[in-house]
Short mmCIF file of C-alpha atoms in Angstrom, two decimals:
data_model
loop_
_atom_site.label_atom_id
_atom_site.label_comp_id
_atom_site.label_asym_id
_atom_site.label_seq_id
_atom_site.Cartn_x
_atom_site.Cartn_y
_atom_site.Cartn_z
CA MET S 1 -22.18 2.05 -13.07
CA ILE S 2 -19.39 1.97 -10.52
CA LYS S 3 -19.98 -0.33 -7.53
CA ALA S 4 -16.46 -0.39 -6.08
CA ILE S 5 -13.72 2.06 -5.53
CA ILE S 6 -10.42 0.50 -4.96
CA LEU S 7 -7.54 2.65 -3.51
CA ASP S 8 -3.82 2.04 -3.19
CA MET S 9 -2.55 2.61 0.20
CA GLY S 10 0.94 4.45 0.13
CA GLY S 11 0.93 7.63 -1.90
CA VAL S 12 -2.86 7.63 -2.05
CA ILE S 13 -4.37 7.22 1.39
CA LEU S 14 -1.18 7.74 3.19
CA ASN S 15 1.96 10.01 2.86
CA LEU S 16 5.25 8.28 2.50
CA ASP S 17 8.64 9.48 3.25
CA LYS S 18 11.45 7.31 1.86
CA ASP S 19 14.15 9.63 3.03
CA ILE S 20 13.28 9.27 6.67
CA CYS S 21 12.84 5.52 6.25
CA VAL S 22 16.23 5.18 4.65
CA ARG S 23 17.88 7.37 7.14
CA ASN S 24 16.37 5.33 10.05
CA PHE S 25 17.67 2.00 8.60
CA LYS S 26 21.08 3.50 8.27
CA GLU S 27 21.37 5.25 11.52
CA LYS S 28 19.22 3.01 13.79
CA ALA S 29 19.88 -0.32 12.20
CA GLY S 30 23.23 0.16 10.47
CA PHE S 31 21.75 -1.14 7.15
CA GLU S 32 23.86 1.00 4.90
CA CYS S 33 22.78 -0.53 1.55
CA ILE S 34 19.01 -0.27 2.18
CA GLU S 35 18.52 1.79 -0.88
CA ASP S 36 19.46 -1.21 -3.05
CA PHE S 37 16.13 -2.80 -1.93
CA MET S 38 13.73 0.04 -1.17
CA ASP S 39 11.61 1.83 -3.79
CA ILE S 40 8.48 3.82 -3.24
CA TYR S 41 6.50 2.17 -6.08
CA HIS S 42 7.99 -1.38 -6.42
CA GLN S 43 10.35 -2.88 -3.90
CA LYS S 44 13.32 -4.96 -4.86
CA GLY S 45 15.09 -8.18 -3.76
CA PHE S 46 13.93 -9.63 -0.56
CA ILE S 47 11.72 -6.76 0.30
CA SER S 48 9.71 -7.53 -2.95
CA ASP S 49 9.64 -11.15 -1.89
CA PHE S 50 8.25 -10.04 1.47
CA GLU S 51 5.44 -8.20 -0.22
CA GLU S 52 4.66 -11.14 -2.47
CA GLY S 53 4.43 -13.48 0.51
CA LYS S 54 7.46 -15.53 -0.39
CA ILE S 55 9.06 -14.97 2.93
CA ASP S 56 7.39 -14.20 6.32
CA GLU S 57 8.10 -11.53 8.78
CA ALA S 58 10.71 -13.65 10.69
CA GLY S 59 12.40 -14.22 7.34
CA PHE S 60 12.23 -10.56 6.45
CA TYR S 61 14.08 -9.66 9.72
CA ASP S 62 16.55 -12.40 9.15
CA GLU S 63 17.30 -11.02 5.66
CA CYS S 64 17.71 -7.66 7.10
CA ARG S 65 20.17 -8.71 9.74
CA LYS S 66 22.53 -9.95 6.94
CA TYR S 67 23.24 -6.28 6.29
CA CYS S 68 23.06 -4.96 9.92
CA PRO S 69 25.40 -5.16 12.92
CA GLU S 70 25.11 -8.33 15.10
CA GLY S 71 22.21 -8.11 17.53
CA THR S 72 19.99 -5.74 15.61
CA SER S 73 16.56 -6.42 16.97
CA ASP S 74 13.21 -7.10 15.29
CA GLU S 75 11.72 -4.07 17.08
CA VAL S 76 14.42 -1.74 15.62
CA LEU S 77 13.83 -3.17 12.07
CA GLU S 78 10.04 -2.79 12.48
CA TYR S 79 10.31 0.86 13.62
CA CYS S 80 12.65 1.65 10.69
CA PHE S 81 10.32 0.04 8.14
CA GLN S 82 7.09 1.52 9.46
CA SER S 83 8.65 5.08 9.42
CA LEU S 84 8.06 4.90 5.65
CA LEU S 85 4.41 5.77 6.48
CA THR S 86 4.22 9.10 7.94
CA ASN S 87 0.41 10.14 8.13
CA ALA S 88 -2.83 10.11 6.36
CA LYS S 89 -3.68 12.49 3.51
CA GLU S 90 -6.46 14.59 5.16
CA ASP S 91 -8.23 15.40 1.91
CA VAL S 92 -8.34 11.76 0.84
CA ILE S 93 -9.64 10.80 4.30
CA ARG S 94 -12.33 13.39 3.84
CA GLN S 95 -13.44 12.03 0.53
CA ILE S 96 -13.52 8.60 1.76
CA ARG S 97 -15.89 9.61 4.59
CA GLU S 98 -18.04 11.43 2.18
CA LEU S 99 -18.11 8.94 -0.73
CA SER S 100 -18.51 5.74 1.40
CA THR S 101 -22.14 6.47 1.86
CA ARG S 102 -22.47 5.95 -2.03
CA PHE S 103 -19.78 3.53 -2.88
CA ASP S 104 -18.12 0.49 -1.47
CA PHE S 105 -14.43 1.16 -0.71
CA TYR S 106 -11.52 -1.33 -0.85
CA VAL S 107 -7.77 -1.10 -0.65
CA LEU S 108 -5.46 -3.03 -2.90
CA THR S 109 -1.76 -2.58 -1.85
CA ASN S 110 1.55 -4.09 -2.62
CA ASN S 111 2.50 -4.61 1.00
CA ASN S 112 3.77 -6.58 3.86
CA PRO S 113 2.54 -7.35 7.45
CA VAL S 114 4.95 -4.91 9.10
CA CYS S 115 3.69 -1.81 7.37
CA THR S 116 0.20 -3.03 7.12
CA ARG S 117 -0.04 -3.06 10.87
CA ARG S 118 0.88 0.56 10.98
CA PHE S 119 -1.59 1.35 8.20
CA PHE S 120 -4.48 -0.28 10.22
CA GLU S 121 -3.53 1.91 13.22
CA ILE S 122 -3.46 5.17 11.07
CA LEU S 123 -7.01 4.08 9.66
CA GLU S 124 -8.30 3.68 13.24
CA GLU S 125 -6.68 6.93 14.35
CA ASN S 126 -8.52 8.74 11.54
CA GLY S 127 -11.78 6.88 12.14
CA VAL S 128 -12.19 5.32 8.63
CA ARG S 129 -11.30 1.73 9.14
CA ASP S 130 -14.93 0.83 8.97
CA CYS S 131 -15.32 2.78 5.67
CA PHE S 132 -13.44 -0.19 3.85
CA LYS S 133 -15.26 -3.35 3.04
CA GLU S 134 -11.99 -5.14 2.59
CA ILE S 135 -8.23 -4.55 2.40
CA PHE S 136 -6.37 -6.70 -0.06
CA CYS S 137 -2.68 -7.06 0.60
CA SER S 138 -0.27 -8.58 -1.94
CA TYR S 139 1.60 -10.62 0.80
CA LYS S 140 -1.70 -12.39 1.60
CA LEU S 141 -2.70 -12.90 -2.01
CA LYS S 142 0.76 -13.93 -3.01
CA LEU S 143 0.49 -11.70 -6.07
CA LEU S 144 1.82 -8.23 -7.05
CA LYS S 145 0.45 -5.22 -8.97
CA PRO S 146 0.56 -4.52 -11.89
CA GLY S 147 0.03 -8.30 -12.77
CA ALA S 148 -3.39 -9.02 -14.17
CA GLU S 149 -3.90 -11.98 -11.87
CA ILE S 150 -4.15 -9.84 -8.84
CA PHE S 151 -6.74 -7.50 -10.27
CA ASN S 152 -8.84 -10.44 -11.43
CA VAL S 153 -8.59 -12.02 -8.01
CA VAL S 154 -9.77 -8.88 -6.39
CA LEU S 155 -12.66 -8.40 -8.66
CA GLU S 156 -13.74 -11.98 -8.11
CA LYS S 157 -13.60 -11.49 -4.27
CA ILE S 158 -15.53 -8.20 -4.51
CA GLY S 159 -18.02 -9.72 -6.93
CA CYS S 160 -18.01 -7.08 -9.78
CA LYS S 161 -17.16 -6.79 -13.29
CA PRO S 162 -14.00 -4.83 -14.35
CA GLY S 163 -16.14 -2.02 -15.67
CA GLU S 164 -18.01 -1.64 -12.39
CA ALA S 165 -14.77 -0.84 -10.50
CA LEU S 166 -12.59 2.30 -10.14
CA PHE S 167 -9.08 1.78 -9.22
CA ILE S 168 -6.82 4.76 -8.02
CA ASP S 169 -2.99 4.40 -7.69
CA ASP S 170 -0.05 6.83 -7.72
CA ALA S 171 2.07 4.43 -9.82
CA ILE S 172 1.42 4.57 -13.64
CA ARG S 173 2.28 0.95 -14.15
CA ASN S 174 -0.24 -0.17 -11.71
CA VAL S 175 -2.86 2.12 -13.38
CA GLU S 176 -1.87 0.62 -16.78
CA GLY S 177 -2.12 -2.86 -15.34
CA ALA S 178 -5.67 -2.31 -14.18
CA ARG S 179 -6.69 -0.83 -17.50
CA LYS S 180 -5.47 -3.78 -19.30
CA VAL S 181 -8.11 -6.00 -17.45
CA GLY S 182 -10.86 -3.48 -18.15
CA ILE S 183 -10.95 -1.54 -14.89
CA ASN S 184 -11.63 2.18 -14.80
CA ALA S 185 -8.27 3.32 -13.49
CA GLU S 186 -6.97 6.96 -12.54
CA LEU S 187 -3.38 8.03 -11.67
CA TYR S 188 -3.52 9.80 -8.31
CA CYS S 189 -2.08 13.26 -8.10
CA ASP S 190 -2.32 15.64 -5.00
CA GLY S 191 -5.64 17.38 -4.93
CA LEU S 192 -7.48 14.81 -6.88
CA GLU S 193 -11.30 14.96 -6.08
CA ILE S 194 -12.47 11.42 -6.61
CA GLY S 195 -16.09 12.48 -6.54
CA ASN S 196 -15.62 14.68 -9.56
CA LEU S 197 -14.26 12.00 -11.89
CA PRO S 198 -16.44 11.58 -14.93
CA VAL S 199 -16.84 7.84 -14.28
CA LEU S 200 -18.63 8.52 -11.10
CA ASN S 201 -20.94 11.12 -12.58
#
């Protein structure tokens, strides 16, 4: 019996637009090689370190400025990075509202404090922040999906067995990582009706 539904953030709850984000970094921050570090599913280099909690927010901005014109501000870099997150997926928000009366919802995201701030704002704007019992972020746990340890830590914090959790992510390697520890995991695709999944019925 499923006790917890764990959702990824970007690509599942929120729409992402890498092209807009990359364009903003190049045009507004002068960060021409940003694509060497950015990836929708798994960030690279110092951005990956940021998401794993190896560097803090100030360190992230300092790393960015190594590739930007002198004087590029924290505020400009924050704007550029947050532009990756466009808006909430309306059908997923609807399902969260409906299903949160039957299941405990959680978020598990490879993420950083800059984008997480914007994520919280979008949840508040859509009135679903309180639908989540807890939001687990890689930078706080200092672990990244798809490693087994991050899933095991989250299960322990939630207080449920692997078979009692459903995990939904839009990256297949994260789905496979969850399955390896015994979690029921589903690859997200647009139009997925969570409540119709066999594991919930």
